[in-house]
Amino acid sequence: MTHGKEIIPTPYYKYDMRLLDETLSRISDELRPYNNYHLHYAVKANTNPDVLKRIAAQGFGADCVSGGEIRAALAAGFPANSISYAGVGKADWEIRLALEAGIECFNVESIAELEIIAEIATELNMVAPVCFRINPDVGAHTHANITTGMAENKFGIAKEDMVKVIRMAEQMPAIKCIGLHFHIGSQILDMQDFLDLALRINELQDQLDEAGIETLPIINVGGGLGVDYDDPDKHPFADFHSYFSTYTDNLRLRSGQQVIFELGRAVVAQIGQLVTRVLYVKEGTVKKFVIVDAGMTELIRPALYDAKHHIVNVTAEQRGDAVLEKYDVVGPICESSDVFATDLLLPHTQRGDIISIASAGAYGETMASQYNCRPLPKVVLEW
Ligand code: LLP
């Protein structure tokens, strides 16, 4: 204890629950006029139980990619019939768990998977509701590691095979085909990419009509809306209006169709910061390194995707240090990619300073690892 204030051991994640609430109400406000458009929060972005509970309480559904995520979503109060389950490699136990829970649908990515779902559903004397994930062959202007909708990707069924696969499913008594699923990538800021997807979906729906396939009740357009990592203070909310209206204005729906959005990052990225402390300032021959106590084990995005997160030396700002110096901000992990920023201008930085790494609410804590025998990061909620 110092100055009567408890010092929380760093590193830890801090989530701003009021910002989460505000984000959720903005999404609800945007979607309110459209009663056939729904949000399924992509649980993989942040699975903190309190975060999940708030999102469930707002009436949103959940997009899960594993049995563990389905369990977490159910525990947080998402109704089973608002849960969709995606992923290229669903294990038998996960399929069984999803069927027994009574989820809304499986997003199926291959015929091989469809056959196993049918087999397990038959065994359980159930009918499995499925949407087919179609690869729309639409490019997304984002990092190659988070692009998923191009033809050569591992995700989804080729659009040329769509009619064939649906016809095949129609012959399976244990399968009920209820929709189409798409997802083109993540951290997308160019609305043109979403427009391309909406127009491609219109084309595919026309093909289904021509083939005489009955209207499918669900069109799931996936997620992918990006956030402002450069200036999170100026833009704490993603551009929900442009994103949703790209679909509401351009999708040609058939009567009775429901649209599902699977946003993850845009819901939670800006609510989180990774709080870390400076261990050492090391003067190299050409560079100065700020060595902090968080590393790629807590936040892997910079190492994995070259992601840039806004970094602030909170203590130096409080001290009023105005002179800027150039630093590389690095973690303690034994990997050369354990770097948060290079040549970053920060106020004069000292051992013990608190550094905040912003926009870390999505794919931060959920991607943490225990490499180097490090404990998983702690979380502090700010209400
Ligand atoms: N739906 C599907 C089928 C997905 O694969 C994903 C994300 C989403 C929805 C949610 O996408 P979002 O709205 O969050 O962009 N770890 C990476 C991002 C990986 C995204 C994986 N799939 C990162 O930190 O940038």
mmCIF file of C-alpha atoms and ligand atoms in Angstrom:
data_model
loop_
_atom_site.group_PDB
_atom_site.id
_atom_site.type_symbol
_atom_site.label_atom_id
_atom_site.label_comp_id
_atom_site.label_asym_id
_atom_site.label_seq_id
_atom_site.Cartn_x
_atom_site.Cartn_y
_atom_site.Cartn_z
ATOM 1 C CA MET A 1 0.000 0.000 0.000
ATOM 2 C CA THR A 2 1.254 3.492 -0.821
ATOM 3 C CA HIS A 3 -0.546 6.793 -0.404
ATOM 4 C CA GLY A 4 -3.515 4.812 0.919
ATOM 5 C CA LYS A 5 -4.031 3.338 -2.507
ATOM 6 C CA GLU A 6 -3.616 -0.330 -3.192
ATOM 7 C CA ILE A 7 -1.074 -1.010 -5.898
ATOM 8 C CA ILE A 8 -2.316 -3.668 -8.269
ATOM 9 C CA PRO A 9 0.520 -5.903 -9.414
ATOM 10 C CA THR A 10 1.208 -5.430 -13.107
ATOM 11 C CA PRO A 11 0.664 -6.528 -15.799
ATOM 12 C CA TYR A 12 -3.112 -6.622 -15.881
ATOM 13 C CA TYR A 13 -6.003 -5.885 -18.166
ATOM 14 C CA LYS A 14 -8.368 -3.098 -17.250
ATOM 15 C CA TYR A 15 -11.847 -3.136 -18.789
ATOM 16 C CA ASP A 16 -14.004 -0.048 -18.851
ATOM 17 C CA MET A 17 -17.466 -1.477 -18.274
ATOM 18 C CA ARG A 18 -19.185 1.865 -18.785
ATOM 19 C CA LEU A 19 -17.674 2.162 -22.218
ATOM 20 C CA LEU A 20 -18.859 -1.372 -22.903
ATOM 21 C CA ASP A 21 -22.407 -0.412 -21.879
ATOM 22 C CA GLU A 22 -22.268 2.666 -24.066
ATOM 23 C CA THR A 23 -21.000 0.644 -27.012
ATOM 24 C CA LEU A 24 -23.761 -1.906 -26.541
ATOM 25 C CA SER A 25 -26.457 0.733 -26.412
ATOM 26 C CA ARG A 26 -25.115 2.361 -29.566
ATOM 27 C CA ILE A 27 -25.342 -0.978 -31.347
ATOM 28 C CA SER A 28 -28.877 -1.523 -30.058
ATOM 29 C CA ASP A 29 -29.867 1.983 -31.166
ATOM 30 C CA GLU A 30 -28.504 1.360 -34.656
ATOM 31 C CA LEU A 31 -30.293 -1.959 -35.008
ATOM 32 C CA ARG A 32 -33.590 -0.964 -33.369
ATOM 33 C CA PRO A 33 -35.301 0.107 -36.614
ATOM 34 C CA TYR A 34 -34.519 -3.252 -38.194
ATOM 35 C CA ASN A 35 -36.193 -6.059 -36.337
ATOM 36 C CA ASN A 36 -34.791 -8.732 -38.660
ATOM 37 C CA TYR A 37 -31.117 -7.713 -38.091
ATOM 38 C CA HIS A 38 -29.409 -9.217 -35.021
ATOM 39 C CA LEU A 39 -26.007 -9.146 -33.386
ATOM 40 C CA HIS A 40 -24.246 -12.310 -32.291
ATOM 41 C CA TYR A 41 -21.196 -11.216 -30.331
ATOM 42 C CA ALA A 42 -18.071 -13.116 -31.451
ATOM 43 C CA VAL A 43 -17.094 -14.530 -28.087
ATOM 44 C CA LYS A 44 -13.496 -15.230 -29.135
ATOM 45 C CA ALA A 45 -12.664 -11.528 -28.895
ATOM 46 C CA ASN A 46 -13.118 -11.393 -25.125
ATOM 47 C CA THR A 47 -14.489 -14.129 -22.897
ATOM 48 C CA ASN A 48 -14.269 -12.363 -19.561
ATOM 49 C CA PRO A 49 -17.380 -13.601 -17.678
ATOM 50 C CA ASP A 50 -18.504 -10.102 -16.659
ATOM 51 C CA VAL A 51 -18.072 -8.800 -20.192
ATOM 52 C CA LEU A 52 -20.036 -11.757 -21.555
ATOM 53 C CA LYS A 53 -22.808 -11.229 -18.992
ATOM 54 C CA ARG A 54 -23.253 -7.575 -19.968
ATOM 55 C CA ILE A 55 -23.483 -8.469 -23.644
ATOM 56 C CA ALA A 56 -25.929 -11.302 -22.989
ATOM 57 C CA ALA A 57 -28.044 -9.035 -20.769
ATOM 58 C CA GLN A 58 -28.337 -6.584 -23.659
ATOM 59 C CA GLY A 59 -30.140 -9.305 -25.596
ATOM 60 C CA PHE A 60 -27.457 -10.166 -28.129
ATOM 61 C CA GLY A 61 -26.681 -13.687 -29.309
ATOM 62 C CA ALA A 62 -23.282 -15.381 -29.330
ATOM 63 C CA ASP A 63 -20.981 -16.618 -32.070
ATOM 64 C CA CYS A 64 -18.840 -19.445 -30.714
ATOM 65 C CA VAL A 65 -16.009 -21.451 -32.238
ATOM 66 C CA SER A 66 -15.473 -24.192 -29.686
ATOM 67 C CA GLY A 67 -17.232 -26.277 -27.080
ATOM 68 C CA GLY A 68 -15.502 -24.194 -24.420
ATOM 69 C CA GLU A 69 -16.923 -20.986 -25.876
ATOM 70 C CA ILE A 70 -20.405 -22.504 -26.011
ATOM 71 C CA ARG A 71 -20.104 -23.373 -22.326
ATOM 72 C CA ALA A 72 -18.860 -19.864 -21.506
ATOM 73 C CA ALA A 73 -21.718 -18.293 -23.482
ATOM 74 C CA LEU A 74 -24.334 -20.453 -21.762
ATOM 75 C CA ALA A 75 -22.843 -19.710 -18.338
ATOM 76 C CA ALA A 76 -23.032 -15.965 -19.084
ATOM 77 C CA GLY A 77 -26.724 -16.231 -19.886
ATOM 78 C CA PHE A 78 -26.846 -16.279 -23.676
ATOM 79 C CA PRO A 79 -29.916 -18.356 -24.567
ATOM 80 C CA ALA A 80 -28.913 -21.570 -26.346
ATOM 81 C CA ASN A 81 -31.137 -20.715 -29.286
ATOM 82 C CA SER A 82 -29.147 -17.517 -29.892
ATOM 83 C CA ILE A 83 -25.812 -19.329 -30.197
ATOM 84 C CA SER A 84 -24.191 -20.158 -33.517
ATOM 85 C CA TYR A 85 -21.219 -22.448 -33.692
ATOM 86 C CA ALA A 86 -18.564 -21.967 -36.374
ATOM 87 C CA GLY A 87 -15.054 -23.293 -37.025
ATOM 88 C CA VAL A 88 -13.300 -25.505 -39.547
ATOM 89 C CA GLY A 89 -12.488 -28.271 -37.088
ATOM 90 C CA LYS A 90 -15.340 -29.177 -34.769
ATOM 91 C CA ALA A 91 -14.529 -32.217 -32.650
ATOM 92 C CA ASP A 92 -17.164 -34.907 -32.072
ATOM 93 C CA TRP A 93 -17.600 -33.995 -28.388
ATOM 94 C CA GLU A 94 -18.134 -30.372 -29.344
ATOM 95 C CA ILE A 95 -20.796 -31.270 -31.900
ATOM 96 C CA ARG A 96 -22.537 -33.429 -29.322
ATOM 97 C CA LEU A 97 -22.384 -30.670 -26.705
ATOM 98 C CA ALA A 98 -23.842 -28.136 -29.164
ATOM 99 C CA LEU A 99 -26.668 -30.463 -30.170
ATOM 100 C CA GLU A 100 -27.540 -31.332 -26.607
ATOM 101 C CA ALA A 101 -27.510 -27.651 -25.631
ATOM 102 C CA GLY A 102 -29.946 -26.866 -28.458
ATOM 103 C CA ILE A 103 -27.966 -24.134 -30.212
ATOM 104 C CA GLU A 104 -29.481 -22.089 -33.035
ATOM 105 C CA CYS A 105 -27.202 -23.433 -35.767
ATOM 106 C CA PHE A 106 -23.906 -24.936 -36.812
ATOM 107 C CA ASN A 107 -21.971 -22.910 -39.361
ATOM 108 C CA VAL A 108 -20.682 -25.753 -41.494
ATOM 109 C CA GLU A 109 -17.459 -25.403 -43.433
ATOM 110 C CA SER A 110 -17.120 -28.685 -45.366
ATOM 111 C CA ILE A 111 -19.012 -31.750 -46.568
ATOM 112 C CA ALA A 112 -16.811 -33.923 -44.380
ATOM 113 C CA GLU A 113 -18.007 -31.979 -41.350
ATOM 114 C CA LEU A 114 -21.646 -32.052 -42.486
ATOM 115 C CA GLU A 115 -21.537 -35.846 -42.635
ATOM 116 C CA ILE A 116 -20.189 -36.128 -39.093
ATOM 117 C CA ILE A 117 -22.782 -33.681 -37.742
ATOM 118 C CA ALA A 118 -25.491 -35.773 -39.467
ATOM 119 C CA GLU A 119 -24.061 -38.968 -37.993
ATOM 120 C CA ILE A 120 -23.952 -37.595 -34.436
ATOM 121 C CA ALA A 121 -27.411 -36.009 -34.758
ATOM 122 C CA THR A 122 -28.820 -39.351 -35.963
ATOM 123 C CA GLU A 123 -27.202 -41.093 -33.008
ATOM 124 C CA LEU A 124 -28.893 -38.595 -30.657
ATOM 125 C CA ASN A 125 -32.143 -38.813 -32.567
ATOM 126 C CA MET A 126 -32.003 -35.092 -33.305
ATOM 127 C CA VAL A 127 -32.071 -32.791 -36.309
ATOM 128 C CA ALA A 128 -29.093 -30.442 -36.598
ATOM 129 C CA PRO A 129 -29.829 -26.917 -37.855
ATOM 130 C CA VAL A 130 -27.010 -25.802 -40.176
ATOM 131 C CA CYS A 131 -25.911 -22.728 -42.100
ATOM 132 C CA PHE A 132 -23.295 -23.258 -44.765
ATOM 133 C CA ARG A 133 -20.250 -21.039 -44.630
ATOM 134 C CA ILE A 134 -19.719 -20.001 -48.212
ATOM 135 C CA ASN A 135 -16.412 -18.542 -49.232
ATOM 136 C CA PRO A 136 -17.549 -15.436 -51.110
ATOM 137 C CA ASP A 137 -14.166 -14.829 -52.775
ATOM 138 C CA VAL A 138 -14.218 -11.216 -51.661
ATOM 139 C CA GLY A 139 -10.941 -9.584 -50.636
ATOM 140 C CA ALA A 140 -10.659 -7.677 -47.395
ATOM 141 C CA HIS A 141 -8.161 -4.859 -47.055
ATOM 142 C CA THR A 142 -6.546 -5.994 -43.856
ATOM 143 C CA HIS A 143 -3.554 -7.985 -42.601
ATOM 144 C CA ALA A 144 -3.024 -11.265 -44.517
ATOM 145 C CA ASN A 145 -3.262 -13.315 -41.308
ATOM 146 C CA ILE A 146 -6.805 -12.090 -40.671
ATOM 147 C CA THR A 147 -8.195 -12.284 -44.228
ATOM 148 C CA THR A 148 -10.570 -15.182 -44.615
ATOM 149 C CA GLY A 149 -12.857 -14.650 -47.604
ATOM 150 C CA MET A 150 -10.493 -15.180 -50.540
ATOM 151 C CA ALA A 151 -10.800 -18.271 -52.752
ATOM 152 C CA GLU A 152 -7.535 -19.833 -51.559
ATOM 153 C CA ASN A 153 -8.441 -19.678 -47.869
ATOM 154 C CA LYS A 154 -9.025 -22.700 -45.614
ATOM 155 C CA PHE A 155 -12.406 -21.308 -44.564
ATOM 156 C CA GLY A 156 -15.793 -22.178 -46.002
ATOM 157 C CA ILE A 157 -17.234 -23.952 -49.004
ATOM 158 C CA ALA A 158 -16.427 -22.690 -52.522
ATOM 159 C CA LYS A 159 -19.304 -20.600 -53.831
ATOM 160 C CA GLU A 160 -19.405 -22.788 -56.952
ATOM 161 C CA ASP A 161 -20.323 -25.755 -54.727
ATOM 162 C CA MET A 162 -23.086 -23.961 -52.790
ATOM 163 C CA VAL A 163 -26.100 -25.384 -54.653
ATOM 164 C CA LYS A 164 -24.648 -28.893 -54.715
ATOM 165 C CA VAL A 165 -23.961 -28.885 -50.979
ATOM 166 C CA ILE A 166 -27.407 -27.558 -50.073
ATOM 167 C CA ARG A 167 -29.025 -30.228 -52.276
ATOM 168 C CA MET A 168 -26.914 -32.861 -50.567
ATOM 169 C CA ALA A 169 -28.019 -31.580 -47.137
ATOM 170 C CA GLU A 170 -31.665 -31.673 -48.227
ATOM 171 C CA GLN A 171 -31.293 -35.413 -48.620
ATOM 172 C CA MET A 172 -30.082 -35.859 -45.050
ATOM 173 C CA PRO A 173 -32.925 -36.442 -42.577
ATOM 174 C CA ALA A 174 -30.804 -35.394 -39.589
ATOM 175 C CA ILE A 175 -29.876 -32.023 -41.153
ATOM 176 C CA LYS A 176 -31.996 -28.932 -41.592
ATOM 177 C CA CYS A 177 -30.336 -26.309 -43.756
ATOM 178 C CA ILE A 178 -31.464 -22.917 -42.443
ATOM 179 C CA GLY A 179 -29.050 -20.410 -43.890
ATOM 180 C CA LEU A 180 -25.838 -19.103 -45.337
ATOM 181 C CA HIS A 181 -22.825 -17.849 -43.399
ATOM 182 C CA PHE A 182 -19.982 -15.591 -44.534
ATOM 183 C CA HIS A 183 -16.987 -13.892 -42.962
ATOM 184 C CA ILE A 184 -14.370 -12.042 -45.002
ATOM 185 C CA GLY A 185 -11.824 -11.020 -42.382
ATOM 186 C CA SER A 186 -11.184 -8.794 -39.428
ATOM 187 C CA GLN A 187 -10.172 -5.174 -38.658
ATOM 188 C CA ILE A 188 -11.789 -3.987 -41.884
ATOM 189 C CA LEU A 189 -12.256 -0.229 -42.131
ATOM 190 C CA ASP A 190 -13.114 0.087 -45.812
ATOM 191 C CA MET A 191 -16.903 -0.202 -46.159
ATOM 192 C CA GLN A 192 -16.398 -1.156 -49.798
ATOM 193 C CA ASP A 193 -15.336 -4.628 -48.621
ATOM 194 C CA PHE A 194 -18.640 -5.103 -46.794
ATOM 195 C CA LEU A 195 -20.507 -3.696 -49.770
ATOM 196 C CA ASP A 196 -18.759 -6.238 -52.013
ATOM 197 C CA LEU A 197 -19.902 -8.978 -49.656
ATOM 198 C CA ALA A 198 -23.511 -7.720 -49.590
ATOM 199 C CA LEU A 199 -23.604 -7.637 -53.392
ATOM 200 C CA ARG A 200 -22.064 -11.098 -53.623
ATOM 201 C CA ILE A 201 -24.727 -12.414 -51.232
ATOM 202 C CA ASN A 202 -27.407 -10.935 -53.505
ATOM 203 C CA GLU A 203 -25.889 -12.806 -56.470
ATOM 204 C CA LEU A 204 -25.745 -16.056 -54.509
ATOM 205 C CA GLN A 205 -29.348 -15.707 -53.381
ATOM 206 C CA ASP A 206 -30.376 -15.239 -57.021
ATOM 207 C CA GLN A 207 -28.541 -18.453 -57.853
ATOM 208 C CA LEU A 208 -30.432 -20.274 -55.124
ATOM 209 C CA ASP A 209 -33.737 -18.987 -56.500
ATOM 210 C CA GLU A 210 -32.772 -20.110 -60.000
ATOM 211 C CA ALA A 211 -31.901 -23.538 -58.662
ATOM 212 C CA GLY A 212 -35.345 -23.718 -57.049
ATOM 213 C CA ILE A 213 -33.997 -23.875 -53.506
ATOM 214 C CA GLU A 214 -36.451 -22.657 -50.902
ATOM 215 C CA THR A 215 -35.632 -19.360 -49.177
ATOM 216 C CA LEU A 216 -33.151 -19.905 -46.360
ATOM 217 C CA PRO A 217 -34.258 -18.022 -43.240
ATOM 218 C CA ILE A 218 -30.781 -16.936 -42.026
ATOM 219 C CA ILE A 219 -28.143 -14.809 -43.716
ATOM 220 C CA ASN A 220 -25.119 -14.498 -41.433
ATOM 221 C CA VAL A 221 -22.695 -11.879 -42.752
ATOM 222 C CA GLY A 222 -19.956 -12.567 -40.181
ATOM 223 C CA GLY A 223 -18.021 -9.818 -38.437
ATOM 224 C CA GLY A 224 -14.907 -7.850 -39.229
ATOM 225 C CA LEU A 225 -15.656 -4.215 -38.469
ATOM 226 C CA GLY A 226 -12.408 -2.506 -37.471
ATOM 227 C CA VAL A 227 -11.605 0.032 -34.762
ATOM 228 C CA ASP A 228 -9.232 2.996 -34.543
ATOM 229 C CA TYR A 229 -6.026 1.686 -32.988
ATOM 230 C CA ASP A 230 -4.178 4.940 -33.761
ATOM 231 C CA ASP A 231 -6.438 7.289 -31.880
ATOM 232 C CA PRO A 232 -8.734 5.371 -29.540
ATOM 233 C CA ASP A 233 -9.454 8.469 -27.417
ATOM 234 C CA LYS A 234 -10.862 10.289 -30.415
ATOM 235 C CA HIS A 235 -12.741 7.248 -31.729
ATOM 236 C CA PRO A 236 -13.824 5.070 -28.818
ATOM 237 C CA PHE A 237 -16.634 3.634 -30.965
ATOM 238 C CA ALA A 238 -16.413 1.828 -34.276
ATOM 239 C CA ASP A 239 -18.366 3.243 -37.187
ATOM 240 C CA PHE A 240 -21.428 1.121 -36.489
ATOM 241 C CA HIS A 241 -23.715 3.313 -38.522
ATOM 242 C CA SER A 242 -21.797 2.971 -41.800
ATOM 243 C CA TYR A 243 -21.259 -0.718 -41.191
ATOM 244 C CA PHE A 244 -24.844 -1.690 -40.450
ATOM 245 C CA SER A 245 -26.297 0.576 -43.109
ATOM 246 C CA THR A 246 -24.021 -0.954 -45.756
ATOM 247 C CA TYR A 247 -26.013 -4.137 -45.222
ATOM 248 C CA THR A 248 -29.458 -2.709 -44.478
ATOM 249 C CA ASP A 249 -29.220 -0.530 -47.617
ATOM 250 C CA ASN A 250 -27.796 -3.123 -49.965
ATOM 251 C CA LEU A 251 -28.817 -6.648 -49.040
ATOM 252 C CA ARG A 252 -31.827 -7.834 -51.025
ATOM 253 C CA LEU A 253 -33.590 -10.033 -48.518
ATOM 254 C CA ARG A 254 -36.389 -12.488 -49.211
ATOM 255 C CA SER A 255 -39.441 -12.287 -47.043
ATOM 256 C CA GLY A 256 -38.924 -13.667 -43.554
ATOM 257 C CA GLN A 257 -35.126 -13.640 -43.726
ATOM 258 C CA GLN A 258 -33.093 -12.720 -40.655
ATOM 259 C CA VAL A 259 -29.600 -11.235 -40.835
ATOM 260 C CA ILE A 260 -26.956 -11.986 -38.240
ATOM 261 C CA PHE A 261 -23.838 -9.882 -37.621
ATOM 262 C CA GLU A 262 -20.969 -11.510 -35.779
ATOM 263 C CA LEU A 263 -18.968 -8.597 -34.417
ATOM 264 C CA GLY A 264 -16.213 -9.217 -31.913
ATOM 265 C CA ARG A 265 -13.492 -6.577 -32.028
ATOM 266 C CA ALA A 266 -15.812 -3.608 -32.610
ATOM 267 C CA VAL A 267 -17.737 -4.475 -29.439
ATOM 268 C CA VAL A 268 -14.849 -4.839 -27.007
ATOM 269 C CA ALA A 269 -11.491 -3.601 -28.379
ATOM 270 C CA GLN A 270 -11.707 -0.076 -27.013
ATOM 271 C CA ILE A 271 -12.909 -1.073 -23.548
ATOM 272 C CA GLY A 272 -9.599 -2.694 -22.649
ATOM 273 C CA GLN A 273 -6.134 -1.521 -21.824
ATOM 274 C CA LEU A 274 -3.131 -3.539 -20.832
ATOM 275 C CA VAL A 275 -1.492 -1.913 -17.845
ATOM 276 C CA THR A 276 2.199 -2.635 -17.459
ATOM 277 C CA ARG A 277 5.150 -1.223 -15.567
ATOM 278 C CA VAL A 278 8.607 -0.236 -16.745
ATOM 279 C CA LEU A 279 11.211 -2.630 -15.397
ATOM 280 C CA TYR A 280 14.257 -1.044 -16.988
ATOM 281 C CA VAL A 281 15.269 1.610 -19.439
ATOM 282 C CA LYS A 282 18.179 0.166 -21.343
ATOM 283 C CA GLU A 283 20.501 2.351 -23.338
ATOM 284 C CA GLY A 284 21.581 0.391 -26.407
ATOM 285 C CA THR A 285 24.269 1.565 -28.798
ATOM 286 C CA VAL A 286 21.772 3.142 -31.173
ATOM 287 C CA LYS A 287 18.447 2.756 -29.427
ATOM 288 C CA LYS A 288 16.822 3.149 -26.059
ATOM 289 C CA PHE A 289 14.652 0.294 -24.899
ATOM 290 C CA VAL A 290 11.797 0.553 -22.467
ATOM 291 C CA ILE A 291 11.499 -2.937 -21.031
ATOM 292 C CA VAL A 292 8.052 -3.490 -19.542
ATOM 293 C CA ASP A 293 6.660 -6.336 -17.469
ATOM 294 C CA ALA A 294 3.986 -7.295 -20.049
ATOM 295 C CA GLY A 295 4.991 -9.171 -23.139
ATOM 296 C CA MET A 296 3.640 -11.099 -26.065
ATOM 297 C CA THR A 297 2.315 -13.580 -23.515
ATOM 298 C CA GLU A 298 -0.240 -10.959 -22.441
ATOM 299 C CA LEU A 299 -0.779 -9.268 -25.824
ATOM 300 C CA ILE A 300 0.408 -11.143 -28.880
ATOM 301 C CA ARG A 301 -1.137 -8.891 -31.545
ATOM 302 C CA PRO A 302 1.991 -6.774 -32.240
ATOM 303 C CA ALA A 303 4.182 -9.894 -32.570
ATOM 304 C CA LEU A 304 1.671 -11.827 -34.656
ATOM 305 C CA TYR A 305 0.125 -9.193 -36.910
ATOM 306 C CA ASP A 306 2.470 -6.209 -36.674
ATOM 307 C CA ALA A 307 -0.393 -4.559 -34.840
ATOM 308 C CA LYS A 308 0.161 -1.066 -33.476
ATOM 309 C CA HIS A 309 -1.518 -0.177 -30.202
ATOM 310 C CA HIS A 310 -1.537 3.337 -28.827
ATOM 311 C CA ILE A 311 0.913 3.473 -25.899
ATOM 312 C CA VAL A 312 0.941 6.066 -23.127
ATOM 313 C CA ASN A 313 3.355 6.570 -20.232
ATOM 314 C CA VAL A 314 0.737 7.437 -17.647
ATOM 315 C CA THR A 315 3.228 8.228 -14.870
ATOM 316 C CA ALA A 316 5.349 10.539 -17.017
ATOM 317 C CA GLU A 317 2.227 12.413 -18.064
ATOM 318 C CA GLN A 318 1.316 12.856 -14.407
ATOM 319 C CA ARG A 319 4.864 14.048 -13.694
ATOM 320 C CA GLY A 320 4.441 16.546 -16.489
ATOM 321 C CA ASP A 321 7.542 15.405 -18.356
ATOM 322 C CA ALA A 322 7.198 17.231 -21.639
ATOM 323 C CA VAL A 323 10.401 16.346 -23.470
ATOM 324 C CA LEU A 324 9.845 13.488 -25.880
ATOM 325 C CA GLU A 325 12.405 10.777 -26.466
ATOM 326 C CA LYS A 326 12.459 7.878 -28.876
ATOM 327 C CA TYR A 327 12.131 4.379 -27.440
ATOM 328 C CA ASP A 328 11.474 0.808 -28.478
ATOM 329 C CA VAL A 329 8.942 -0.616 -26.054
ATOM 330 C CA VAL A 330 9.644 -4.296 -25.522
ATOM 331 C CA GLY A 331 8.529 -7.137 -23.283
ATOM 332 C CA PRO A 332 10.552 -9.591 -21.210
ATOM 333 C CA ILE A 333 9.889 -12.696 -23.299
ATOM 334 C CA CYS A 334 12.774 -14.570 -24.913
ATOM 335 C CA GLU A 335 11.651 -13.843 -28.479
ATOM 336 C CA SER A 336 12.876 -11.051 -30.724
ATOM 337 C CA SER A 337 9.310 -10.422 -31.862
ATOM 338 C CA ASP A 338 8.315 -9.466 -28.311
ATOM 339 C CA VAL A 339 8.095 -5.801 -29.250
ATOM 340 C CA PHE A 340 5.140 -3.479 -28.655
ATOM 341 C CA ALA A 341 6.504 -0.467 -30.547
ATOM 342 C CA THR A 342 9.640 0.722 -32.295
ATOM 343 C CA ASP A 343 10.906 4.313 -32.386
ATOM 344 C CA LEU A 344 7.992 5.500 -30.309
ATOM 345 C CA LEU A 345 8.060 9.036 -28.946
ATOM 346 C CA LEU A 346 7.349 9.000 -25.226
ATOM 347 C CA PRO A 347 8.064 11.458 -22.443
ATOM 348 C CA HIS A 348 11.281 10.747 -20.550
ATOM 349 C CA THR A 349 10.624 7.287 -19.121
ATOM 350 C CA GLN A 350 11.916 5.763 -15.892
ATOM 351 C CA ARG A 351 11.866 2.482 -14.037
ATOM 352 C CA GLY A 352 8.531 2.051 -12.258
ATOM 353 C CA ASP A 353 6.487 4.147 -14.699
ATOM 354 C CA ILE A 354 3.064 2.802 -15.575
ATOM 355 C CA ILE A 355 2.522 2.286 -19.287
ATOM 356 C CA SER A 356 -0.915 1.794 -20.757
ATOM 357 C CA ILE A 357 -1.372 -0.113 -24.002
ATOM 358 C CA ALA A 358 -4.742 0.859 -25.441
ATOM 359 C CA SER A 359 -7.403 -0.900 -27.541
ATOM 360 C CA ALA A 360 -6.508 -4.220 -25.963
ATOM 361 C CA GLY A 361 -10.024 -5.395 -25.115
ATOM 362 C CA ALA A 362 -10.284 -7.650 -28.156
ATOM 363 C CA TYR A 363 -7.978 -10.595 -28.827
ATOM 364 C CA GLY A 364 -5.768 -9.569 -25.915
ATOM 365 C CA GLU A 365 -6.623 -11.572 -22.815
ATOM 366 C CA THR A 366 -8.180 -14.349 -24.928
ATOM 367 C CA MET A 367 -4.931 -14.916 -26.805
ATOM 368 C CA ALA A 368 -2.695 -14.817 -23.743
ATOM 369 C CA SER A 369 -0.350 -17.723 -23.135
ATOM 370 C CA GLN A 370 1.765 -19.115 -20.350
ATOM 371 C CA TYR A 371 4.974 -19.219 -22.389
ATOM 372 C CA ASN A 372 8.051 -18.883 -20.173
ATOM 373 C CA CYS A 373 5.921 -20.217 -17.277
ATOM 374 C CA ARG A 374 4.205 -16.878 -16.911
ATOM 375 C CA PRO A 375 0.864 -16.658 -15.143
ATOM 376 C CA LEU A 376 -2.160 -15.639 -17.206
ATOM 377 C CA PRO A 377 -2.923 -11.911 -16.946
ATOM 378 C CA LYS A 378 -5.176 -10.605 -14.217
ATOM 379 C CA VAL A 379 -8.189 -8.428 -14.920
ATOM 380 C CA VAL A 380 -9.525 -5.338 -13.200
ATOM 381 C CA LEU A 381 -13.015 -4.115 -14.039
ATOM 382 C CA GLU A 382 -13.738 -0.419 -13.907
ATOM 383 C CA TRP A 383 -17.442 0.414 -13.422
HETATM 384 N N1 LLP B 1 -17.106 -14.546 -37.360
HETATM 385 C C1 LLP B 1 -16.136 -15.404 -37.727
HETATM 386 C C2 LLP B 1 -16.491 -16.602 -38.479
HETATM 387 C C3 LLP B 1 -14.801 -15.133 -37.389
HETATM 388 O O1 LLP B 1 -13.858 -15.990 -37.770
HETATM 389 C C4 LLP B 1 -14.483 -13.970 -36.657
HETATM 390 C C5 LLP B 1 -13.112 -13.660 -36.282
HETATM 391 C C6 LLP B 1 -15.531 -13.105 -36.284
HETATM 392 C C7 LLP B 1 -16.820 -13.428 -36.661
HETATM 393 C C8 LLP B 1 -15.302 -11.853 -35.499
HETATM 394 O O2 LLP B 1 -14.525 -10.953 -36.207
HETATM 395 P P1 LLP B 1 -14.291 -9.452 -35.670
HETATM 396 O O3 LLP B 1 -15.612 -8.763 -35.698
HETATM 397 O O4 LLP B 1 -13.742 -9.532 -34.315
HETATM 398 O O5 LLP B 1 -13.332 -8.879 -36.651
HETATM 399 N N2 LLP B 1 -6.878 -12.370 -33.478
HETATM 400 C C9 LLP B 1 -7.026 -11.460 -34.596
HETATM 401 C C10 LLP B 1 -8.426 -11.470 -35.164
HETATM 402 C C11 LLP B 1 -8.884 -12.851 -35.567
HETATM 403 C C12 LLP B 1 -10.298 -12.883 -36.035
HETATM 404 C C13 LLP B 1 -10.766 -14.281 -36.178
HETATM 405 N N3 LLP B 1 -12.125 -14.401 -36.580
HETATM 406 C C14 LLP B 1 -6.594 -10.064 -34.153
HETATM 407 O O6 LLP B 1 -6.212 -9.896 -33.007
HETATM 408 O O7 LLP B 1 -6.578 -9.145 -34.957
#
